[in-house]
Amino acid sequence: MAFALGMDAFSIGLGMGMFKLRIRQIFFIGLTVGFFHILMPIAGMAAGRFISGQFGVFANYAGGFLLIFLGIQMFISALREGDGPLLAPIGPGLLLFALSVSLDSFSVGLSLGIYGARTIVTVMCFGVAAMILTWLGLLIGRKVQGYLGVYSELLGGSVLFAFGLKLLFSI
């Protein structure tokens, strides 16, 4: 389950990796995504003991809209030619990115909270898997960015936008 949740972070990391990111930024992005993949299921498990399954659908919608927003932002940034991204994966942009990829783990946490799963083991697996897969996706995206040049941001925005649509229409 941790690997499946981390694959979202990997896929989105591919798109986000097409920003011109330094290794240090990639390291902190992976740590942040891993932390959110620990925090969100804990919140989901706590809420799962009190809330019905309807709240999980809301989390998917919110995640989908956040990813679409990030994708559109990358499109605009690429078309503005050299002004830099409107919302980079630094500071508030990083928190928005980490939140968007970890909302699905909140939904899973809701289910696990209802069934009484072991919290510590579960969330640690979620966090480590998401962190490693985020790093992998960002590093591969960074490499692809070098080959695609100016079109890499458009491709990255397309990946984020498509993933957001997938989340919205898979409900």
mmCIF file of C-alpha atoms in Angstrom:
data_model
loop_
_atom_site.group_PDB
_atom_site.id
_atom_site.type_symbol
_atom_site.label_atom_id
_atom_site.label_comp_id
_atom_site.label_asym_id
_atom_site.label_seq_id
_atom_site.Cartn_x
_atom_site.Cartn_y
_atom_site.Cartn_z
ATOM 1 C CA MET A 1 0.000 0.000 0.000
ATOM 2 C CA ALA A 2 2.889 2.369 0.808
ATOM 3 C CA PHE A 3 4.410 1.776 -2.615
ATOM 4 C CA ALA A 4 1.081 2.422 -4.349
ATOM 5 C CA LEU A 5 0.629 5.714 -2.485
ATOM 6 C CA GLY A 6 4.234 6.674 -3.199
ATOM 7 C CA MET A 7 3.731 6.134 -6.923
ATOM 8 C CA ASP A 8 1.560 9.259 -6.973
ATOM 9 C CA ALA A 9 4.491 11.196 -5.560
ATOM 10 C CA PHE A 10 6.807 9.578 -8.124
ATOM 11 C CA SER A 11 4.540 10.456 -11.063
ATOM 12 C CA ILE A 12 4.034 14.011 -9.937
ATOM 13 C CA GLY A 13 7.744 14.285 -9.097
ATOM 14 C CA LEU A 14 8.504 13.514 -12.736
ATOM 15 C CA GLY A 15 6.555 16.584 -13.782
ATOM 16 C CA MET A 16 7.819 18.792 -10.970
ATOM 17 C CA GLY A 17 11.396 17.644 -11.596
ATOM 18 C CA MET A 18 11.319 19.507 -14.887
ATOM 19 C CA PHE A 19 11.746 22.737 -12.978
ATOM 20 C CA LYS A 20 15.404 23.649 -12.781
ATOM 21 C CA LEU A 21 15.968 22.148 -9.325
ATOM 22 C CA ARG A 22 19.241 21.748 -7.482
ATOM 23 C CA ILE A 23 20.057 18.512 -5.645
ATOM 24 C CA ARG A 24 19.591 20.257 -2.296
ATOM 25 C CA GLN A 25 16.072 21.362 -3.307
ATOM 26 C CA ILE A 26 15.256 17.826 -4.446
ATOM 27 C CA PHE A 27 16.428 16.518 -1.074
ATOM 28 C CA PHE A 28 14.150 18.904 0.862
ATOM 29 C CA ILE A 29 11.201 18.285 -1.456
ATOM 30 C CA GLY A 30 11.508 14.529 -0.836
ATOM 31 C CA LEU A 31 11.718 15.055 2.923
ATOM 32 C CA THR A 32 8.682 17.335 2.876
ATOM 33 C CA VAL A 33 6.591 14.927 0.798
ATOM 34 C CA GLY A 34 7.651 12.058 3.089
ATOM 35 C CA PHE A 35 6.657 14.104 6.151
ATOM 36 C CA PHE A 36 3.246 14.901 4.657
ATOM 37 C CA HIS A 37 2.787 11.200 3.821
ATOM 38 C CA ILE A 38 3.243 10.551 7.544
ATOM 39 C CA LEU A 39 1.164 13.478 8.794
ATOM 40 C CA MET A 40 -1.842 13.058 6.488
ATOM 41 C CA PRO A 41 -2.534 9.359 7.199
ATOM 42 C CA ILE A 42 -2.252 10.037 10.940
ATOM 43 C CA ALA A 43 -4.846 12.778 10.541
ATOM 44 C CA GLY A 44 -6.908 10.431 8.368
ATOM 45 C CA MET A 45 -6.698 7.610 10.900
ATOM 46 C CA ALA A 46 -7.806 9.921 13.677
ATOM 47 C CA ALA A 47 -10.659 11.266 11.573
ATOM 48 C CA GLY A 48 -11.518 7.756 10.337
ATOM 49 C CA ARG A 49 -12.675 6.838 13.787
ATOM 50 C CA PHE A 50 -15.260 9.630 13.667
ATOM 51 C CA ILE A 51 -16.110 10.431 10.060
ATOM 52 C CA SER A 52 -17.797 8.377 7.349
ATOM 53 C CA GLY A 53 -16.239 7.512 3.991
ATOM 54 C CA GLN A 54 -17.730 10.586 2.299
ATOM 55 C CA PHE A 55 -14.847 12.754 3.460
ATOM 56 C CA GLY A 56 -12.376 10.699 1.410
ATOM 57 C CA VAL A 57 -14.098 11.823 -1.787
ATOM 58 C CA PHE A 58 -13.555 15.455 -0.768
ATOM 59 C CA ALA A 59 -9.819 14.794 -0.315
ATOM 60 C CA ASN A 60 -9.605 13.395 -3.855
ATOM 61 C CA TYR A 61 -11.361 16.442 -5.292
ATOM 62 C CA ALA A 62 -9.084 18.822 -3.377
ATOM 63 C CA GLY A 63 -5.968 16.947 -4.534
ATOM 64 C CA GLY A 64 -7.158 16.955 -8.138
ATOM 65 C CA PHE A 65 -7.822 20.696 -8.134
ATOM 66 C CA LEU A 66 -4.446 21.413 -6.514
ATOM 67 C CA LEU A 67 -2.612 19.413 -9.171
ATOM 68 C CA ILE A 68 -4.549 21.082 -11.986
ATOM 69 C CA PHE A 69 -3.642 24.465 -10.465
ATOM 70 C CA LEU A 70 0.052 23.508 -10.326
ATOM 71 C CA GLY A 71 -0.065 22.253 -13.933
ATOM 72 C CA ILE A 72 -1.658 25.456 -15.197
ATOM 73 C CA GLN A 73 0.898 27.452 -13.238
ATOM 74 C CA MET A 74 3.708 25.564 -15.005
ATOM 75 C CA PHE A 75 2.099 26.236 -18.408
ATOM 76 C CA ILE A 76 1.901 29.960 -17.681
ATOM 77 C CA SER A 77 5.463 29.988 -16.405
ATOM 78 C CA ALA A 78 6.734 28.273 -19.570
ATOM 79 C CA LEU A 79 4.856 30.665 -21.845
ATOM 80 C CA ARG A 80 6.111 33.757 -19.983
ATOM 81 C CA GLU A 81 9.644 32.998 -21.260
ATOM 82 C CA GLY A 82 12.222 33.290 -18.549
ATOM 83 C CA ASP A 83 10.351 35.161 -15.824
ATOM 84 C CA GLY A 84 10.624 32.086 -13.600
ATOM 85 C CA PRO A 85 7.803 30.018 -12.187
ATOM 86 C CA LEU A 86 4.827 31.688 -10.581
ATOM 87 C CA LEU A 87 4.831 29.071 -7.839
ATOM 88 C CA ALA A 88 8.061 27.120 -7.462
ATOM 89 C CA PRO A 89 8.462 24.054 -5.222
ATOM 90 C CA ILE A 90 9.967 26.263 -2.513
ATOM 91 C CA GLY A 91 8.208 27.687 0.569
ATOM 92 C CA PRO A 92 4.438 27.896 0.021
ATOM 93 C CA GLY A 93 4.758 26.176 -3.361
ATOM 94 C CA LEU A 94 6.514 23.228 -1.736
ATOM 95 C CA LEU A 95 3.815 22.947 0.923
ATOM 96 C CA LEU A 96 1.113 23.066 -1.760
ATOM 97 C CA PHE A 97 2.935 20.392 -3.775
ATOM 98 C CA ALA A 98 3.422 18.124 -0.746
ATOM 99 C CA LEU A 99 -0.195 18.581 0.321
ATOM 100 C CA SER A 100 -1.519 17.769 -3.142
ATOM 101 C CA VAL A 101 0.408 14.492 -3.408
ATOM 102 C CA SER A 102 -0.413 13.390 0.133
ATOM 103 C CA LEU A 103 -4.178 13.938 0.126
ATOM 104 C CA ASP A 104 -4.731 10.414 -1.145
ATOM 105 C CA SER A 105 -2.863 9.078 1.886
ATOM 106 C CA PHE A 106 -5.324 11.015 4.061
ATOM 107 C CA SER A 107 -8.145 9.096 2.404
ATOM 108 C CA VAL A 108 -6.350 5.792 2.959
ATOM 109 C CA GLY A 109 -5.770 6.826 6.568
ATOM 110 C CA LEU A 110 -9.522 7.273 6.974
ATOM 111 C CA SER A 111 -10.086 3.671 5.953
ATOM 112 C CA LEU A 112 -7.229 2.363 8.067
ATOM 113 C CA GLY A 113 -8.530 4.290 11.073
ATOM 114 C CA ILE A 114 -11.880 2.583 10.768
ATOM 115 C CA TYR A 115 -10.193 -0.849 10.649
ATOM 116 C CA GLY A 116 -7.736 -0.111 13.479
ATOM 117 C CA ALA A 117 -4.410 -0.532 11.635
ATOM 118 C CA ARG A 118 -1.083 -0.191 13.445
ATOM 119 C CA THR A 119 -0.443 3.520 13.178
ATOM 120 C CA ILE A 120 3.326 3.861 13.633
ATOM 121 C CA VAL A 121 4.369 1.042 11.297
ATOM 122 C CA THR A 122 1.861 2.063 8.646
ATOM 123 C CA VAL A 123 2.679 5.770 8.481
ATOM 124 C CA MET A 124 6.439 5.182 8.613
ATOM 125 C CA CYS A 125 6.144 2.891 5.583
ATOM 126 C CA PHE A 126 4.021 5.522 3.810
ATOM 127 C CA GLY A 127 6.532 8.293 4.558
ATOM 128 C CA VAL A 128 9.678 6.383 3.588
ATOM 129 C CA ALA A 129 8.175 5.025 0.364
ATOM 130 C CA ALA A 130 6.855 8.465 -0.656
ATOM 131 C CA MET A 131 10.170 10.155 0.130
ATOM 132 C CA ILE A 132 12.246 7.684 -1.890
ATOM 133 C CA LEU A 133 9.829 7.630 -4.826
ATOM 134 C CA THR A 134 9.613 11.438 -4.832
ATOM 135 C CA TRP A 135 13.401 11.678 -4.990
ATOM 136 C CA LEU A 136 13.471 9.163 -7.824
ATOM 137 C CA GLY A 137 10.761 10.997 -9.787
ATOM 138 C CA LEU A 138 12.400 14.389 -9.286
ATOM 139 C CA LEU A 139 15.818 13.101 -10.339
ATOM 140 C CA ILE A 140 14.444 11.451 -13.478
ATOM 141 C CA GLY A 141 12.432 14.597 -14.268
ATOM 142 C CA ARG A 142 15.551 16.699 -13.773
ATOM 143 C CA LYS A 143 17.444 14.520 -16.245
ATOM 144 C CA VAL A 144 14.638 14.712 -18.822
ATOM 145 C CA GLN A 145 14.512 18.494 -18.366
ATOM 146 C CA GLY A 146 18.110 18.688 -19.574
ATOM 147 C CA TYR A 147 17.178 16.928 -22.816
ATOM 148 C CA LEU A 148 13.946 18.786 -23.509
ATOM 149 C CA GLY A 149 15.120 22.284 -22.641
ATOM 150 C CA VAL A 150 12.401 24.924 -22.857
ATOM 151 C CA TYR A 151 9.647 22.377 -23.534
ATOM 152 C CA SER A 152 10.252 20.540 -20.266
ATOM 153 C CA GLU A 153 8.050 22.887 -18.229
ATOM 154 C CA LEU A 154 5.199 22.417 -20.687
ATOM 155 C CA LEU A 155 5.608 18.661 -20.409
ATOM 156 C CA GLY A 156 5.825 18.857 -16.615
ATOM 157 C CA GLY A 157 2.699 21.015 -16.482
ATOM 158 C CA SER A 158 0.932 18.500 -18.720
ATOM 159 C CA VAL A 159 1.830 15.654 -16.356
ATOM 160 C CA LEU A 160 0.530 17.535 -13.304
ATOM 161 C CA PHE A 161 -2.615 18.676 -15.113
ATOM 162 C CA ALA A 162 -3.349 15.150 -16.405
ATOM 163 C CA PHE A 163 -2.800 13.640 -12.978
ATOM 164 C CA GLY A 164 -5.201 16.199 -11.474
ATOM 165 C CA LEU A 165 -7.838 15.297 -14.072
ATOM 166 C CA LYS A 166 -7.281 11.611 -13.321
ATOM 167 C CA LEU A 167 -7.939 12.232 -9.648
ATOM 168 C CA LEU A 168 -11.107 14.212 -10.376
ATOM 169 C CA PHE A 169 -12.569 11.737 -12.822
ATOM 170 C CA SER A 170 -11.622 8.528 -11.018
ATOM 171 C CA ILE A 171 -14.081 9.250 -8.194
#
